[in-house]
Amino acid sequence: MGVRLSAHQNRKRVSSKLQPSSKNSSLDQSRRGSLSNARKDRSRPPSTSSQSSDGVILNGRKFHNETGSVYWFPNDDEEMDRLVGQHFALKTLFNGNIPEEALQDDTIPFEDGAKILDLGCGPGTWIMDVATEYPSSEFIGVDMCDIFPSNIRPANVRFQVGNILDGLAFEDNTFDMVNFRMFILAFKKEEWEPVLKEIKRVLKPGGLILSKEAGMLEVGNDFVKWAGKTFKERMIERGQEPYIADEMKKYMELEGFEVVHCVKKHSFPGRPDHLNREFLWDIRSIFKSGQPFLGEHLQVPNEEYPQFLDQLVANCQEQPEPIWSMVSTMGRKPF
Ligand SMILES: C[S@@+](CC[C@H](N)C(=O)[O-])C[C@H]1O[C@@H](n2cnc3c(N)ncnc32)[C@H](O)[C@@H]1O
C-alpha cells in the first residue's frame, strides 16, 4: 500500500510541462482503473509471456531460462545495444578500461602473454576492446547466455558459455586478471561470497580481480527518487544487494583479497554533455529492460510504459539534478 500511495503522490508532483494536463492523462489513476476494466471486457490480448528455444519471452523481450539464476534483465539485441553504450560510458567515466594501478603492476604481463578472464562478458565489448589494446595477451569471455559475436572478434579472444554459480571450468591459478562487471542484478545477496571465492581460486597468486558496479538512483526530484526506490525495492524483494557497489571492497577483503584500488565516480544524467546523455540513455534503457519486473510495482500498465520512460527522462533533467554513482574496485589475490 505504501508504494501505491507514494507512486500516486509522486506522479502528481511531476511538473505540468511533463505531465499530460488532460484529465484523460495516460498516467491518470482513474483512467487506469477503467483501462483495466476495459481490458477485462475485451477479448484477452496475446499473452505477454512465452517460451523460445533458448529463453523466455516477456513483454516482447527475450530473457534467459537458466535454472537457479535470479538475473532479471533480457539477453536480446536491444539489451546488447544498451551494454555496448554503457561500456563506452564507463570507459570514459573511469578514464580507461583498466585502472592505472593494474597497468603499472609489473606482475601482470599485459604486453607479454597475460591470461585474462571476463566473467559475465555479455556481448564482449570490454574484452574485445582490451584484447585489441593487448594483442599478445589471451582473453576468455564467459557468460551464461550465448550472446557473443559469432564472426568478428580479435584473434586473441574466445568465448565460452558458463554459469559462475555452477563453478568455473578452469584450473586453479589460471588467470592474471578477472574482470567482473555489472553483476548487481545477477546474484542473491548470499551468492556474492562464493562467487568471489571461485574467482580467487582461478586467479594466479598476485592476480587481480576488477569489479565495477552501479549504485542506486536515490538523488533527484520526487519522480526520479520514486522510480529509483521502486527499483531498489524489487531488488530487495528478490533477495539482492542494492548497495553492492559500496560493499564490494568489504566483500573482497572478507574473501582475503588486498584491495589496491577503490574509486567512486558520479554521473549527472540531467546534464547535456555527451557522457551524461549516455548515462541518461542507460537509465531509460535499464527501466525499459526491467519492465516485466518493474511495471506492476510502478503501477504502470504495459501500454503506458513508453510514456513512463519519457517522463523518467524528462524528470532526470529537472532539479534537483540526479546523481548516479559507479564504483570501481580492484583486489589482489595474495602471493
Ligand atoms: C549487466 S550484464 C553486464 C555485461 C558485461 N559485463 C558488461 O559490463 O557489459 C550482466 C551479464 O552477466 C551475465 N550473467 C548473469 N548471471 C550470470 C552467471 N551466474 N554466470 C555467468 N554470467 C552471468 C548476464 O547474462 C549478462 O550478460
Short mmCIF file of C-alpha atoms and ligand atoms in Angstrom, two decimals:
data_model
loop_
_atom_site.label_atom_id
_atom_site.label_comp_id
_atom_site.label_asym_id
_atom_site.label_seq_id
_atom_site.Cartn_x
_atom_site.Cartn_y
_atom_site.Cartn_z
CA MET A 1 0.00 0.00 0.00
CA GLY A 2 2.88 2.37 0.80
CA VAL A 3 4.28 2.02 -2.69
CA ARG A 4 0.87 2.55 -4.24
CA LEU A 5 0.37 5.80 -2.35
CA SER A 6 3.83 7.17 -2.96
CA ALA A 7 3.62 6.36 -6.66
CA HIS A 8 0.39 8.28 -6.95
CA GLN A 9 1.71 11.23 -4.97
CA ASN A 10 4.93 11.39 -6.90
CA ARG A 11 3.19 11.41 -10.23
CA LYS A 12 1.07 14.29 -9.08
CA ARG A 13 4.18 16.27 -8.31
CA VAL A 14 5.64 15.86 -11.81
CA SER A 15 5.93 19.29 -13.41
CA SER A 16 2.99 20.30 -15.56
CA LYS A 17 5.36 20.72 -18.53
CA LEU A 18 5.99 16.99 -18.46
CA GLN A 19 2.73 15.72 -17.09
CA PRO A 20 -0.08 15.48 -19.66
CA SER A 21 -2.59 18.07 -18.48
CA SER A 22 -5.84 16.50 -19.63
CA LYS A 23 -7.98 14.59 -17.18
CA ASN A 24 -7.51 11.75 -19.64
CA SER A 25 -3.75 11.69 -18.95
CA SER A 26 -2.43 8.28 -19.84
CA LEU A 27 -0.99 8.00 -16.36
CA ASP A 28 -4.14 9.22 -14.67
CA GLN A 29 -5.11 6.87 -11.88
CA SER A 30 -8.85 6.87 -12.56
CA ARG A 31 -8.41 6.14 -16.25
CA ARG A 32 -6.04 3.36 -15.34
CA GLY A 33 -8.87 1.71 -13.45
CA SER A 34 -11.17 1.98 -16.41
CA LEU A 35 -8.44 0.74 -18.75
CA SER A 36 -8.01 -2.39 -16.71
CA ASN A 37 -11.75 -2.91 -16.64
CA ALA A 38 -11.82 -2.41 -20.39
CA ARG A 39 -9.07 -4.99 -20.74
CA LYS A 40 -11.16 -7.46 -18.80
CA ASP A 41 -14.13 -6.79 -21.08
CA ARG A 42 -12.26 -7.04 -24.36
CA SER A 43 -11.04 -10.31 -25.76
CA ARG A 44 -7.76 -11.04 -23.98
CA PRO A 45 -4.61 -9.52 -25.54
CA PRO A 46 -1.92 -12.01 -26.56
CA SER A 47 -0.10 -13.37 -23.53
CA THR A 48 2.96 -11.32 -22.59
CA SER A 49 4.91 -14.44 -21.69
CA SER A 50 6.00 -17.35 -23.88
CA GLN A 51 8.93 -19.75 -24.32
CA SER A 52 11.52 -19.66 -27.09
CA SER A 53 14.03 -22.46 -27.71
CA ASP A 54 16.70 -20.72 -25.63
CA GLY A 55 14.80 -18.39 -23.36
CA VAL A 56 11.59 -16.83 -22.18
CA ILE A 57 9.77 -14.00 -23.96
CA LEU A 58 8.22 -11.41 -21.64
CA ASN A 59 6.61 -8.25 -22.99
CA GLY A 60 8.29 -8.93 -26.32
CA ARG A 61 11.80 -9.10 -24.77
CA LYS A 62 13.91 -12.26 -24.54
CA PHE A 63 15.20 -13.44 -21.14
CA HIS A 64 17.40 -16.37 -20.08
CA ASN A 65 15.83 -19.50 -18.63
CA GLU A 66 18.90 -20.58 -16.67
CA THR A 67 17.74 -22.54 -13.63
CA GLY A 68 18.86 -21.08 -10.35
CA SER A 69 19.87 -17.63 -11.67
CA VAL A 70 17.93 -14.63 -10.42
CA TYR A 71 19.34 -12.36 -13.15
CA TRP A 72 16.37 -10.34 -14.36
CA PHE A 73 17.49 -8.48 -17.47
CA PRO A 74 16.97 -9.54 -21.10
CA ASN A 75 19.59 -11.09 -23.36
CA ASP A 76 18.27 -9.77 -26.68
CA ASP A 77 19.80 -7.41 -29.23
CA GLU A 78 18.26 -4.35 -27.63
CA GLU A 79 19.90 -5.18 -24.30
CA MET A 80 23.22 -5.84 -26.06
CA ASP A 81 22.98 -2.31 -27.54
CA ARG A 82 22.49 -0.97 -24.03
CA LEU A 83 25.55 -2.85 -22.76
CA VAL A 84 27.71 -1.58 -25.63
CA GLY A 85 26.69 2.02 -24.93
CA GLN A 86 27.21 1.53 -21.21
CA HIS A 87 30.69 0.10 -21.83
CA PHE A 88 31.90 3.23 -23.58
CA ALA A 89 30.30 5.49 -20.96
CA LEU A 90 32.07 3.57 -18.17
CA LYS A 91 35.34 3.64 -20.08
CA THR A 92 35.12 7.43 -20.34
CA LEU A 93 33.98 7.91 -16.73
CA PHE A 94 36.89 5.85 -15.37
CA ASN A 95 39.48 7.10 -17.90
CA GLY A 96 40.03 3.67 -19.46
CA ASN A 97 39.19 0.01 -19.19
CA ILE A 98 41.84 -0.96 -16.66
CA PRO A 99 42.93 1.09 -13.62
CA GLU A 100 46.44 2.60 -13.62
CA GLU A 101 47.33 0.53 -10.53
CA ALA A 102 47.00 -2.60 -12.67
CA LEU A 103 48.79 -1.21 -15.72
CA GLN A 104 51.75 -0.16 -13.58
CA ASP A 105 51.90 -3.53 -11.89
CA ASP A 106 54.88 -5.44 -13.32
CA THR A 107 53.47 -8.78 -12.20
CA ILE A 108 50.64 -8.59 -14.76
CA PRO A 109 52.24 -9.06 -18.21
CA PHE A 110 49.66 -7.19 -20.31
CA GLU A 111 52.20 -6.69 -23.12
CA ASP A 112 53.56 -10.21 -22.94
CA GLY A 113 51.12 -13.08 -22.56
CA ALA A 114 48.77 -12.24 -19.70
CA LYS A 115 45.74 -14.50 -19.36
CA ILE A 116 42.58 -12.52 -18.70
CA LEU A 117 39.04 -13.71 -17.96
CA ASP A 118 35.96 -11.53 -18.43
CA LEU A 119 33.22 -13.06 -16.36
CA GLY A 120 29.62 -12.28 -17.41
CA CYS A 121 31.09 -10.70 -20.52
CA GLY A 122 27.72 -10.14 -22.23
CA PRO A 123 28.31 -9.11 -25.86
CA GLY A 124 32.06 -8.98 -25.13
CA THR A 125 32.60 -5.25 -25.61
CA TRP A 126 35.08 -4.83 -22.73
CA ILE A 127 37.05 -7.94 -23.63
CA MET A 128 37.31 -7.13 -27.34
CA ASP A 129 38.26 -3.53 -26.61
CA VAL A 130 41.03 -4.58 -24.19
CA ALA A 131 42.17 -7.52 -26.34
CA THR A 132 42.76 -5.12 -29.23
CA GLU A 133 44.99 -2.98 -26.98
CA TYR A 134 47.00 -6.04 -25.83
CA PRO A 135 47.34 -8.40 -28.80
CA SER A 136 49.98 -10.55 -27.06
CA SER A 137 47.66 -11.49 -24.20
CA GLU A 138 44.99 -14.17 -24.17
CA PHE A 139 41.37 -13.32 -23.35
CA ILE A 140 38.45 -15.57 -22.45
CA GLY A 141 34.90 -14.29 -22.08
CA VAL A 142 32.37 -16.36 -20.15
CA ASP A 143 28.63 -15.72 -19.91
CA MET A 144 25.70 -17.95 -19.05
CA CYS A 145 23.98 -16.74 -22.24
CA ASP A 146 25.42 -17.34 -25.69
CA ILE A 147 25.26 -13.73 -26.80
CA PHE A 148 28.80 -13.49 -28.11
CA PRO A 149 29.75 -12.08 -31.52
CA SER A 150 29.98 -15.10 -33.80
CA ASN A 151 32.19 -13.77 -36.62
CA ILE A 152 34.05 -10.58 -35.87
CA ARG A 153 36.36 -10.80 -32.90
CA PRO A 154 40.09 -10.25 -32.24
CA ALA A 155 42.19 -13.40 -32.76
CA ASN A 156 43.24 -13.43 -29.09
CA VAL A 157 39.66 -13.68 -27.77
CA ARG A 158 37.49 -16.73 -27.28
CA PHE A 159 34.13 -17.15 -25.61
CA GLN A 160 32.59 -19.89 -23.51
CA VAL A 161 29.11 -20.42 -22.12
CA GLY A 162 29.13 -20.96 -18.35
CA ASN A 163 27.18 -20.12 -15.23
CA ILE A 164 29.52 -18.99 -12.48
CA LEU A 165 27.06 -20.27 -9.88
CA ASP A 166 27.95 -23.79 -11.12
CA GLY A 167 31.67 -23.06 -10.70
CA LEU A 168 34.22 -22.03 -13.33
CA ALA A 169 35.59 -24.63 -15.75
CA PHE A 170 39.21 -23.58 -15.21
CA GLU A 171 42.11 -24.96 -13.19
CA ASP A 172 43.27 -23.26 -10.01
CA ASN A 173 45.72 -20.34 -10.54
CA THR A 174 44.96 -19.85 -14.25
CA PHE A 175 44.39 -16.11 -14.74
CA ASP A 176 46.39 -12.91 -14.22
CA MET A 177 43.21 -10.86 -14.10
CA VAL A 178 39.47 -11.46 -13.82
CA ASN A 179 37.14 -8.68 -14.92
CA PHE A 180 33.76 -8.97 -13.28
CA ARG A 181 31.40 -6.15 -14.11
CA MET A 182 27.77 -5.13 -13.57
CA PHE A 183 26.53 -8.23 -11.76
CA ILE A 184 24.29 -6.25 -9.43
CA LEU A 185 21.12 -7.83 -10.84
CA ALA A 186 22.66 -11.28 -11.24
CA PHE A 187 23.09 -12.59 -7.72
CA LYS A 188 21.25 -13.01 -4.48
CA LYS A 189 22.98 -11.39 -1.54
CA GLU A 190 24.40 -14.68 -0.28
CA GLU A 191 25.84 -15.62 -3.69
CA TRP A 192 28.49 -12.87 -3.78
CA GLU A 193 30.76 -14.57 -1.26
CA PRO A 194 31.01 -17.99 -3.00
CA VAL A 195 31.39 -16.28 -6.38
CA LEU A 196 34.35 -14.24 -5.10
CA LYS A 197 35.83 -17.42 -3.63
CA GLU A 198 35.60 -19.13 -7.03
CA ILE A 199 37.22 -16.15 -8.77
CA LYS A 200 40.03 -16.24 -6.22
CA ARG A 201 40.56 -19.93 -6.94
CA VAL A 202 41.12 -19.38 -10.68
CA LEU A 203 43.36 -16.31 -10.18
CA LYS A 204 47.11 -16.81 -10.01
CA PRO A 205 48.77 -15.69 -6.75
CA GLY A 206 49.20 -11.92 -7.19
CA GLY A 207 46.41 -11.86 -9.81
CA LEU A 208 43.84 -9.08 -9.85
CA ILE A 209 40.05 -9.07 -9.65
CA LEU A 210 38.44 -5.97 -11.15
CA SER A 211 34.83 -5.07 -10.39
CA LYS A 212 32.60 -2.21 -11.49
CA GLU A 213 29.12 -1.88 -10.04
CA ALA A 214 26.43 0.78 -10.17
CA GLY A 215 24.70 2.43 -7.24
CA MET A 216 21.01 3.12 -6.76
CA LEU A 217 19.18 6.12 -8.19
CA GLU A 218 18.44 7.98 -4.97
CA VAL A 219 19.17 11.61 -5.77
CA GLY A 220 16.88 13.67 -7.98
CA ASN A 221 13.33 15.03 -7.89
CA ASP A 222 10.43 13.07 -6.38
CA PHE A 223 9.63 11.23 -9.60
CA VAL A 224 13.24 10.08 -10.03
CA LYS A 225 13.51 9.06 -6.39
CA TRP A 226 10.22 7.15 -6.59
CA ALA A 227 11.40 5.26 -9.69
CA GLY A 228 14.78 4.53 -8.05
CA LYS A 229 13.12 3.43 -4.81
CA THR A 230 10.79 1.05 -6.67
CA PHE A 231 13.79 -0.45 -8.46
CA LYS A 232 15.64 -0.90 -5.16
CA GLU A 233 12.60 -2.48 -3.51
CA ARG A 234 12.33 -5.00 -6.36
CA MET A 235 15.95 -5.96 -5.81
CA ILE A 236 15.40 -6.43 -2.08
CA GLU A 237 12.25 -8.49 -2.71
CA ARG A 238 14.37 -10.69 -4.98
CA GLY A 239 16.93 -11.18 -2.18
CA GLN A 240 19.56 -9.00 -3.90
CA GLU A 241 22.10 -6.44 -2.65
CA PRO A 242 21.29 -2.93 -3.99
CA TYR A 243 24.44 -1.46 -2.42
CA ILE A 244 26.95 -3.96 -3.76
CA ALA A 245 28.92 -1.12 -5.42
CA ASP A 246 29.77 0.33 -2.00
CA GLU A 247 30.01 -3.08 -0.34
CA MET A 248 32.38 -4.67 -2.84
CA LYS A 249 35.55 -3.54 -1.03
CA LYS A 250 34.32 -5.21 2.16
CA TYR A 251 33.32 -8.40 0.28
CA MET A 252 36.76 -8.59 -1.36
CA GLU A 253 38.55 -8.04 1.93
CA LEU A 254 36.44 -10.71 3.64
CA GLU A 255 37.49 -13.12 0.89
CA GLY A 256 41.15 -12.35 1.57
CA PHE A 257 41.87 -10.01 -1.36
CA GLU A 258 44.09 -7.00 -0.76
CA VAL A 259 42.11 -4.06 -2.15
CA VAL A 260 44.51 -1.97 -4.24
CA HIS A 261 42.02 0.40 -5.89
CA CYS A 262 38.56 1.65 -4.96
CA VAL A 263 37.24 4.65 -6.86
CA LYS A 264 33.73 6.07 -6.83
CA LYS A 265 32.64 8.27 -9.75
CA HIS A 266 29.42 10.17 -10.19
CA SER A 267 27.43 10.68 -13.36
CA PHE A 268 24.92 13.53 -13.67
CA PRO A 269 22.35 12.19 -16.13
CA GLY A 270 20.47 15.52 -16.30
CA ARG A 271 23.40 17.35 -17.85
CA PRO A 272 23.56 17.86 -21.61
CA ASP A 273 27.17 16.81 -22.32
CA HIS A 274 27.77 13.68 -24.33
CA LEU A 275 28.85 11.41 -21.45
CA ASN A 276 25.96 12.28 -19.18
CA ARG A 277 23.50 11.89 -22.07
CA GLU A 278 24.86 8.33 -22.41
CA PHE A 279 24.11 7.66 -18.75
CA LEU A 280 20.63 9.15 -19.17
CA TRP A 281 20.02 6.83 -22.11
CA ASP A 282 21.32 3.96 -19.97
CA ILE A 283 18.86 4.78 -17.16
CA ARG A 284 15.99 4.85 -19.65
CA SER A 285 17.14 1.55 -21.16
CA ILE A 286 17.54 -0.05 -17.72
CA PHE A 287 13.95 0.78 -16.80
CA LYS A 288 12.87 -0.45 -20.22
CA SER A 289 14.75 -3.73 -19.86
CA GLY A 290 13.32 -4.24 -16.38
CA GLN A 291 9.72 -3.59 -17.44
CA PRO A 292 8.36 -7.13 -16.83
CA PHE A 293 9.62 -6.97 -13.24
CA LEU A 294 9.00 -3.27 -12.57
CA GLY A 295 5.81 -2.32 -14.41
CA GLU A 296 3.36 -3.72 -11.89
CA HIS A 297 5.30 -2.28 -8.96
CA LEU A 298 5.44 1.13 -10.61
CA GLN A 299 1.74 0.67 -11.31
CA VAL A 300 2.28 1.48 -14.96
CA PRO A 301 0.32 -0.73 -17.37
CA ASN A 302 2.22 -2.03 -20.39
CA GLU A 303 0.51 0.30 -22.84
CA GLU A 304 1.54 3.33 -20.75
CA TYR A 305 5.12 2.21 -20.10
CA PRO A 306 6.65 4.18 -23.03
CA GLN A 307 5.17 7.36 -21.54
CA PHE A 308 6.57 6.46 -18.13
CA LEU A 309 10.03 6.11 -19.72
CA ASP A 310 9.68 9.52 -21.38
CA GLN A 311 8.65 11.03 -18.07
CA LEU A 312 11.59 9.45 -16.32
CA VAL A 313 13.95 11.03 -18.85
CA ALA A 314 12.23 14.40 -18.55
CA ASN A 315 12.34 14.28 -14.76
CA CYS A 316 16.02 13.36 -14.80
CA GLN A 317 16.53 16.74 -16.47
CA GLU A 318 14.76 18.61 -13.66
CA GLN A 319 16.19 19.98 -10.42
CA PRO A 320 17.45 18.71 -8.06
CA GLU A 321 19.69 17.06 -10.60
CA PRO A 322 20.02 13.28 -10.30
CA ILE A 323 23.32 11.71 -9.40
CA TRP A 324 24.08 8.14 -10.35
CA SER A 325 27.30 6.67 -8.96
CA MET A 326 29.56 3.82 -10.05
CA VAL A 327 32.33 2.17 -8.05
CA SER A 328 35.43 0.51 -9.47
CA THR A 329 37.10 -1.88 -7.02
CA MET A 330 40.22 -3.96 -7.62
CA GLY A 331 41.71 -6.58 -5.32
CA ARG A 332 44.84 -8.73 -5.41
CA LYS A 333 44.98 -12.40 -4.51
CA PRO A 334 47.85 -12.73 -2.03
CA PHE A 335 51.15 -14.17 -3.34
C1 LIG B 1 24.58 -6.31 -16.89
S1 LIG B 1 25.29 -7.52 -17.92
C2 LIG B 1 27.00 -6.94 -17.95
C3 LIG B 1 27.76 -7.45 -19.14
C4 LIG B 1 29.21 -7.02 -19.19
N1 LIG B 1 29.95 -7.48 -18.04
C5 LIG B 1 29.32 -5.53 -19.30
O1 LIG B 1 29.74 -4.89 -18.34
O2 LIG B 1 28.97 -5.01 -20.36
C6 LIG B 1 25.41 -8.92 -16.87
C7 LIG B 1 25.85 -10.15 -17.63
O3 LIG B 1 26.10 -11.19 -16.68
C8 LIG B 1 25.60 -12.39 -17.21
N2 LIG B 1 25.33 -13.28 -16.08
C9 LIG B 1 24.37 -13.11 -15.14
N3 LIG B 1 24.44 -14.10 -14.24
C10 LIG B 1 25.47 -14.91 -14.62
C11 LIG B 1 26.02 -16.11 -14.10
N4 LIG B 1 25.52 -16.68 -12.99
N5 LIG B 1 27.07 -16.68 -14.73
C12 LIG B 1 27.56 -16.12 -15.87
N6 LIG B 1 27.06 -14.99 -16.43
C13 LIG B 1 26.02 -14.39 -15.80
C14 LIG B 1 24.35 -11.99 -17.98
O4 LIG B 1 23.97 -12.95 -18.94
C15 LIG B 1 24.81 -10.67 -18.60
O5 LIG B 1 25.38 -10.86 -19.86
#
